[in-house]
mmCIF file of C-alpha atoms and ligand atoms in Angstrom:
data_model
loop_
_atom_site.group_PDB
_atom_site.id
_atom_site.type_symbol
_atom_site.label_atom_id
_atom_site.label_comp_id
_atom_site.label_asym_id
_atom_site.label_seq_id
_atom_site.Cartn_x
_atom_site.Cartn_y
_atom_site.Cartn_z
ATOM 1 C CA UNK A 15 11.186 -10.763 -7.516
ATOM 2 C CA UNK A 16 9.239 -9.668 -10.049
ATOM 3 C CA UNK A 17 10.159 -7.380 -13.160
ATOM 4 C CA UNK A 18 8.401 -4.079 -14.032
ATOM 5 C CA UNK A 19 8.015 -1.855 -16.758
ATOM 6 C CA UNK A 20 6.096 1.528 -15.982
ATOM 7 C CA UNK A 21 5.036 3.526 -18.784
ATOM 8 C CA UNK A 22 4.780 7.242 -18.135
ATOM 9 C CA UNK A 23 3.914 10.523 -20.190
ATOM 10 C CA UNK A 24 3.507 13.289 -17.614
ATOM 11 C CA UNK A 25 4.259 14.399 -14.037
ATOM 12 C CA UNK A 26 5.091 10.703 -12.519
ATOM 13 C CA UNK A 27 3.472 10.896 -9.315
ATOM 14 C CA UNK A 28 1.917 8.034 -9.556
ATOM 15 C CA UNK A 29 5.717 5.987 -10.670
ATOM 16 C CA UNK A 30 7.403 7.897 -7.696
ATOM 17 C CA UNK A 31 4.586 6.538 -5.149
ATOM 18 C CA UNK A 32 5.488 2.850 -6.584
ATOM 19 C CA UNK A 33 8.969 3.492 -6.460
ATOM 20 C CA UNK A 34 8.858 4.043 -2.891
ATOM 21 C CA UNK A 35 7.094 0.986 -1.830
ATOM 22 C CA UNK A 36 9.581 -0.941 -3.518
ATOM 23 C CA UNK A 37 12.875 1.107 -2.266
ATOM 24 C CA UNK A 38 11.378 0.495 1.395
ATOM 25 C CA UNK A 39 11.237 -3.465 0.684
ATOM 26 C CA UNK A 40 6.673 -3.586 0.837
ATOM 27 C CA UNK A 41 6.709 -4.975 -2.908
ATOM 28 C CA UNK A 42 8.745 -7.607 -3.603
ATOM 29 C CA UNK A 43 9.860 -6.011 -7.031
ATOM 30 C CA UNK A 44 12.403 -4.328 -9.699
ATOM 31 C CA UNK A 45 11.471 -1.725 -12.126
ATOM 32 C CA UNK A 46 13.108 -3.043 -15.472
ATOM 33 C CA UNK A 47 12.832 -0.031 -17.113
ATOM 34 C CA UNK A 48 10.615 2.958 -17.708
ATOM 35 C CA UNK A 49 8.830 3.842 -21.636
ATOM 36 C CA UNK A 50 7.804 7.213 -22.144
ATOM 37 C CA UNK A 51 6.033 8.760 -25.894
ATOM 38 C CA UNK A 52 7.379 12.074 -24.115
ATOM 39 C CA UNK A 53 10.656 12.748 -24.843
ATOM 40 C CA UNK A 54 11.386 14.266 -21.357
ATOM 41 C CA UNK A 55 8.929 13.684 -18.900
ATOM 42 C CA UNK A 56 9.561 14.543 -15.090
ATOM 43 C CA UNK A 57 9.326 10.566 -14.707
ATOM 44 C CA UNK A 58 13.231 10.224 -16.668
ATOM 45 C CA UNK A 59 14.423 12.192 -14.161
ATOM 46 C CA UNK A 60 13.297 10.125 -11.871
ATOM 47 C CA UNK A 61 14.295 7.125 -12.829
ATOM 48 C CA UNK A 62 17.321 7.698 -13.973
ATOM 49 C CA UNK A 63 18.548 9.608 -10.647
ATOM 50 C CA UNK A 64 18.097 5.869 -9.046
ATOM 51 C CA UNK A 65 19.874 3.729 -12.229
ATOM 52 C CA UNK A 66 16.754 2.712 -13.826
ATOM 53 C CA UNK A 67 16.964 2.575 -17.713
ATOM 54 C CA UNK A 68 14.328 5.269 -19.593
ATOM 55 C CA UNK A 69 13.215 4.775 -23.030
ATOM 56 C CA UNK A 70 11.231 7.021 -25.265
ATOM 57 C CA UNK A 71 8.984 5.432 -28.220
ATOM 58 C CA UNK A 72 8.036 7.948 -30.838
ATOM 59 C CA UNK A 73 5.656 6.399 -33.241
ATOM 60 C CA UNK A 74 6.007 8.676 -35.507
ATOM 61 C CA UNK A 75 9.344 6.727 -36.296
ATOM 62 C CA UNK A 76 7.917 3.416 -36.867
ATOM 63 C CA UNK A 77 5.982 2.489 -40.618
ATOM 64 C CA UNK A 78 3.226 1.091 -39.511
ATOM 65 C CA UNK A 79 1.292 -0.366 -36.446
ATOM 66 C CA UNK A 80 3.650 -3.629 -36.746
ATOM 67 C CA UNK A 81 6.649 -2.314 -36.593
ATOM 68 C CA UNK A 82 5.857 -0.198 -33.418
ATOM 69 C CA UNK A 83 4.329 -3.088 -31.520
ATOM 70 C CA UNK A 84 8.127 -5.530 -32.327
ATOM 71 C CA UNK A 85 9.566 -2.311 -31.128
ATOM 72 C CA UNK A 86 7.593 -2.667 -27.583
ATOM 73 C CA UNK A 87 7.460 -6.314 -27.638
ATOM 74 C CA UNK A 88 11.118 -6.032 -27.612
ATOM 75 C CA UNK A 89 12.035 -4.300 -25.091
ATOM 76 C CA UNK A 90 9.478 -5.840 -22.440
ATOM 77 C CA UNK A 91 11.486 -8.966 -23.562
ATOM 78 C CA UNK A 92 14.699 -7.914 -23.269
ATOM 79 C CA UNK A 93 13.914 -6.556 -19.897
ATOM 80 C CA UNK A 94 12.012 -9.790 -18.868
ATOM 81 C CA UNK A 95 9.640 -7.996 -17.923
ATOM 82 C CA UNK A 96 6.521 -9.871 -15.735
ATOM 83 C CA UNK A 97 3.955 -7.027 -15.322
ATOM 84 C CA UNK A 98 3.512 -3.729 -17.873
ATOM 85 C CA UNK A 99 2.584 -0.605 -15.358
ATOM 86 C CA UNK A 100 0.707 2.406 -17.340
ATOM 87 C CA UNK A 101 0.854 5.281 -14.921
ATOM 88 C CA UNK A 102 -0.283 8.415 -16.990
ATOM 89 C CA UNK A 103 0.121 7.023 -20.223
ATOM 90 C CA UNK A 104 -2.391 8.261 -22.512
ATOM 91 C CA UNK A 105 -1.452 6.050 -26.089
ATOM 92 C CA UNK A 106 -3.750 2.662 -26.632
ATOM 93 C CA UNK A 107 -1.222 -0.145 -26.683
ATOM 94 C CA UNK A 108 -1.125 -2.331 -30.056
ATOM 95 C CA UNK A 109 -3.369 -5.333 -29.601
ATOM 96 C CA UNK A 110 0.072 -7.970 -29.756
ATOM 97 C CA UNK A 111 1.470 -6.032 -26.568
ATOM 98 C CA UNK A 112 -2.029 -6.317 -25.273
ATOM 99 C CA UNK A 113 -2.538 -10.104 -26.160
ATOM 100 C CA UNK A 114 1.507 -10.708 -24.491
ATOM 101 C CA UNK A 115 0.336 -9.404 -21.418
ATOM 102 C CA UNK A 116 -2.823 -10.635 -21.131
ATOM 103 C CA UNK A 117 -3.319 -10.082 -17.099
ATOM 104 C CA UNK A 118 -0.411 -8.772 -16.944
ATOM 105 C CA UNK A 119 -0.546 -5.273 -17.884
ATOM 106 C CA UNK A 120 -2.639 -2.747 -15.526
ATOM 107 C CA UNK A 121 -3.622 0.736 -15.762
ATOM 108 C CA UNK A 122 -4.603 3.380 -13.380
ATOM 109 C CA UNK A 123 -8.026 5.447 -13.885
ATOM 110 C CA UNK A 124 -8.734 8.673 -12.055
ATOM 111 C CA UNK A 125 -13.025 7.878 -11.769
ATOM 112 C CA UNK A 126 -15.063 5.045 -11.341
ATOM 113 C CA UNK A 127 -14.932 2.825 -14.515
ATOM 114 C CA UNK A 128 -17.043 2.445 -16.539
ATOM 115 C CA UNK A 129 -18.428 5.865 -15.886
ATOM 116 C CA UNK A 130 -15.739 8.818 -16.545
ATOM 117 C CA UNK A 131 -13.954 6.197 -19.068
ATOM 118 C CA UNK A 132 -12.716 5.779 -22.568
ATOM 119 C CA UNK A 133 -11.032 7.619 -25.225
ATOM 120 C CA UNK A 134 -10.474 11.324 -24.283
ATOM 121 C CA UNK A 135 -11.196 11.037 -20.706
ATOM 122 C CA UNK A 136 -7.793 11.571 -19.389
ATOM 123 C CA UNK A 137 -6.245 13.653 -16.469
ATOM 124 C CA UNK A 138 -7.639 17.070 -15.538
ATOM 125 C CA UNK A 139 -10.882 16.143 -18.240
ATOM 126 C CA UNK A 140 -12.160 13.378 -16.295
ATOM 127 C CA UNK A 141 -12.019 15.582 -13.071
ATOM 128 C CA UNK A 142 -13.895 18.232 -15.428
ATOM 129 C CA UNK A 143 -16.554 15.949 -16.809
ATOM 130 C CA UNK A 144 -17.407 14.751 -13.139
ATOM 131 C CA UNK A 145 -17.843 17.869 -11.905
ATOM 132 C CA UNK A 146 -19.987 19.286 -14.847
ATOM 133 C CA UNK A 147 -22.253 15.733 -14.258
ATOM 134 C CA UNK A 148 -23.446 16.723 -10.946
ATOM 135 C CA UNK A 149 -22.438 13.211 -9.732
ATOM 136 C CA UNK A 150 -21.393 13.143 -6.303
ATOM 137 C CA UNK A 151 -19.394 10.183 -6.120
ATOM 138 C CA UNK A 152 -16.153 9.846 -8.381
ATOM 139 C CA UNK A 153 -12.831 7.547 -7.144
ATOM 140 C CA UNK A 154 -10.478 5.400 -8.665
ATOM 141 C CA UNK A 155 -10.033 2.439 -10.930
ATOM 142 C CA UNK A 156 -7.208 0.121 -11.238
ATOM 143 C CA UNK A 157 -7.635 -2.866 -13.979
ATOM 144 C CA UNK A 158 -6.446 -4.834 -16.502
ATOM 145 C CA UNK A 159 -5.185 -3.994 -19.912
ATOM 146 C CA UNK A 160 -7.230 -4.866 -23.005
ATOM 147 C CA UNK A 161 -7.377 -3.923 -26.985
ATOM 148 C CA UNK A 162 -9.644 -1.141 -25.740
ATOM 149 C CA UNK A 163 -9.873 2.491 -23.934
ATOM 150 C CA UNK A 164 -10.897 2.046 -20.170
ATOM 151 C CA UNK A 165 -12.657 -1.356 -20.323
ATOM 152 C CA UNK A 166 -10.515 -4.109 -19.307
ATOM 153 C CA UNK A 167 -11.491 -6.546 -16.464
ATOM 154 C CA UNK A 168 -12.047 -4.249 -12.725
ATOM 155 C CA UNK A 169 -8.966 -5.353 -10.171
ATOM 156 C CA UNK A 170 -9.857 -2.804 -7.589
ATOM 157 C CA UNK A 171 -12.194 0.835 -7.152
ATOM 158 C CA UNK A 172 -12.579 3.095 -4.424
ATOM 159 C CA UNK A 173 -14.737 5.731 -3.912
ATOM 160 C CA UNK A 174 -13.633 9.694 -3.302
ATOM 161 C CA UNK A 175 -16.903 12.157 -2.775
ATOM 162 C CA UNK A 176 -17.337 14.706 -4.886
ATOM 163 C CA UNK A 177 -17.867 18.195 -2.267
ATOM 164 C CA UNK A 178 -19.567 21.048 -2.924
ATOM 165 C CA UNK A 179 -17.158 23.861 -3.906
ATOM 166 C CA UNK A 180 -14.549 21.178 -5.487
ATOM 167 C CA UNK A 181 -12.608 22.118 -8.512
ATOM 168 C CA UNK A 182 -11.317 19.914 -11.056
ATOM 169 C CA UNK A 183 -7.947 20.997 -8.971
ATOM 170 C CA UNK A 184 -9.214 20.167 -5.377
ATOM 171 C CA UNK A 185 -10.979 17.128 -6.936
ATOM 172 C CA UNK A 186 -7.955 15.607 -8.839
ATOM 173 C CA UNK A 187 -5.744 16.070 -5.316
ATOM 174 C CA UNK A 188 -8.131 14.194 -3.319
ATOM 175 C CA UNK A 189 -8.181 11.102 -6.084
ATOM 176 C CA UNK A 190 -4.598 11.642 -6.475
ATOM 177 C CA UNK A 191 -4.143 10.338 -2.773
ATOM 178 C CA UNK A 192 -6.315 7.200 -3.251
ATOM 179 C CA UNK A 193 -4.158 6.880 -6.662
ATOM 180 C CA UNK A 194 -1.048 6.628 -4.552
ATOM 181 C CA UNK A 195 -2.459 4.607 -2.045
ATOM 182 C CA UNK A 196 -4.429 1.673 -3.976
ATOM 183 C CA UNK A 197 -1.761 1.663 -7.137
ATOM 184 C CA UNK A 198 1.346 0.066 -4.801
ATOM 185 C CA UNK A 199 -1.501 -1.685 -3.147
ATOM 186 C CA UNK A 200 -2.472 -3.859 -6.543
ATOM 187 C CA UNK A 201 0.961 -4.222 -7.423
ATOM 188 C CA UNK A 202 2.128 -5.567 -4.110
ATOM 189 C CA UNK A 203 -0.843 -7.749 -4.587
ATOM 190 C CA UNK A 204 0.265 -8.625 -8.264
ATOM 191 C CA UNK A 205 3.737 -9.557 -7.247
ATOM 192 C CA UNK A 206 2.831 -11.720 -4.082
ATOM 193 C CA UNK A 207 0.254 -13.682 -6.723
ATOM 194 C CA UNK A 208 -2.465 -12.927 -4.901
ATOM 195 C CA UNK A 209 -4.890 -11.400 -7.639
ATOM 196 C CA UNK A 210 -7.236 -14.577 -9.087
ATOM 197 C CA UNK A 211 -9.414 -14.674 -11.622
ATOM 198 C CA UNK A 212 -12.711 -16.309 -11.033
ATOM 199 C CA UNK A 213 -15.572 -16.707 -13.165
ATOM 200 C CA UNK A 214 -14.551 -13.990 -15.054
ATOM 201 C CA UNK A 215 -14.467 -11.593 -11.843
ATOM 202 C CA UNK A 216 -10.963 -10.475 -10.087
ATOM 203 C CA UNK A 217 -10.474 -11.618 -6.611
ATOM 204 C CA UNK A 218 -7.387 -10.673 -4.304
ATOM 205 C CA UNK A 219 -6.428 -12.753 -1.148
ATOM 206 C CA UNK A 220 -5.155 -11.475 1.989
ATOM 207 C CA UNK A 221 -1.892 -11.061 2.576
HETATM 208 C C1 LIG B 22 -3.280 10.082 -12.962
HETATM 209 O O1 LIG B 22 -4.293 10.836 -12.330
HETATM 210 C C2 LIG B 22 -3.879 8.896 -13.688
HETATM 211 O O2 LIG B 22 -4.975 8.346 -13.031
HETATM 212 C C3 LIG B 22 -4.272 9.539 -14.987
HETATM 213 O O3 LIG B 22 -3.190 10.365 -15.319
HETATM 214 C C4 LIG B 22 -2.639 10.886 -14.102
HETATM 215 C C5 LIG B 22 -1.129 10.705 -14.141
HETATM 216 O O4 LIG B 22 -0.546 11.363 -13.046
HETATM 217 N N1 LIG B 22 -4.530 8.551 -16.010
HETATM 218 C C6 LIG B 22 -5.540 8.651 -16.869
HETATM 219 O O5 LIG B 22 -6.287 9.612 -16.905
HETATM 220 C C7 LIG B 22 -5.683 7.457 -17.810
HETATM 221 N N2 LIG B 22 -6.890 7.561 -18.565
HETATM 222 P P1 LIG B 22 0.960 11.106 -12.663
HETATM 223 O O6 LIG B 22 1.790 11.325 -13.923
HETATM 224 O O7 LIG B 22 1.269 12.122 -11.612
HETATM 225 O O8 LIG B 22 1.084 9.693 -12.156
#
């Protein structure tokens, strides 16, 4: 059974749709504990209305880029945690979380990466920037952690077509659902140890 920690700023959708695959026994995993840099986020409620443990990291409180990272590093260990889940969560981690969880920290990304990517493309303002591109193909990207914004090895895309007439708001519903869908789907595959690394390319076996 493997240990998860999802960190979270906003709504949470995308924790609740993980939650439920693993409350109805699909992934064989435990969420440790949920991290937040919002002090109340819809995702505490959440959590904590099922038992799971909710921190929030201000790093504001922390001297320097050191002293924040121990703080993390800590509590991933103390919660023995196997795989770092960042659903929503819009801070770069420091580079010693990164290099601790090397392939084993994933991130979820509302358009196909590397288009749509990097710092400042986040939420509603990637739907916006597709839209104003004229592109008319966006999706969704789910993929390693690395020091940088967006550009960690590619675990899994799929495609959602832009329509004439979309909104950033009808846009961002339609990824949503692929979010909700392929998200559980990488993590199931994460947990089985089915995701290998070949070559430098990610490959996932059956189940
Ligand atoms: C999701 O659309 C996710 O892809 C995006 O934030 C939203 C969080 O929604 N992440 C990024 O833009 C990362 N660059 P949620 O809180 O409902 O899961």
């Amino acid at each position: 059974m493997k240990r998860l920690a999802v960190f979270a700023s906003g709504r949470g959708s995308n924790f609740s749709s993980i939650l439920e695959q693993i409350q109805s026994g699909n992934i064989p995993a435990k969420v440790a504990c949920v991290i937040s840099d919002n002090p109340q986020p819809p995702v505490f409620s959440i959590a904590s209305s099922v038992g799971i443990p909710t921190h929030w990291i201000n790093r504001k409180q922390f001297s320097g880029g050191d002293e924040y990272a121990g703080f993390l590093l800590s509590l991933l260990v103390k919660y023995e945690v196997d795989l770092v889940i960042l659903a929503g969560f819009l801070k770069l981690m420091p580079a010693p979380v990164v290099k601790r969880f090397k392939n084993a920290m994933i991130n979820i990304h509302p358009a196909l990466l590397p288009n749509f990517g990097g710092q400042g493309y986040f939420g509603m303002k990637v739907h916006e920037a597709v839209l104003s591109s004229g592109v008319k193909t966006t999706g969704v990207t789910v993929h390693f952690v690395d020091e940088h914004y967006d550009t960690g090895s590619i675990i899994r895309q799929e495609k959602v077509d832009v329509r004439s007439g979309d909104t950033p708001e009808s846009l961002a519903h339609r990824v949503l659902e692929v979010e909700h869908r392929i998200y559980p789907w990488v993590i199931k595959a994460f947990c089985e140890g089915r995701i290998k690394h070949l070559n430098g390319r990610i490959e996932i076996e059956d189940e």
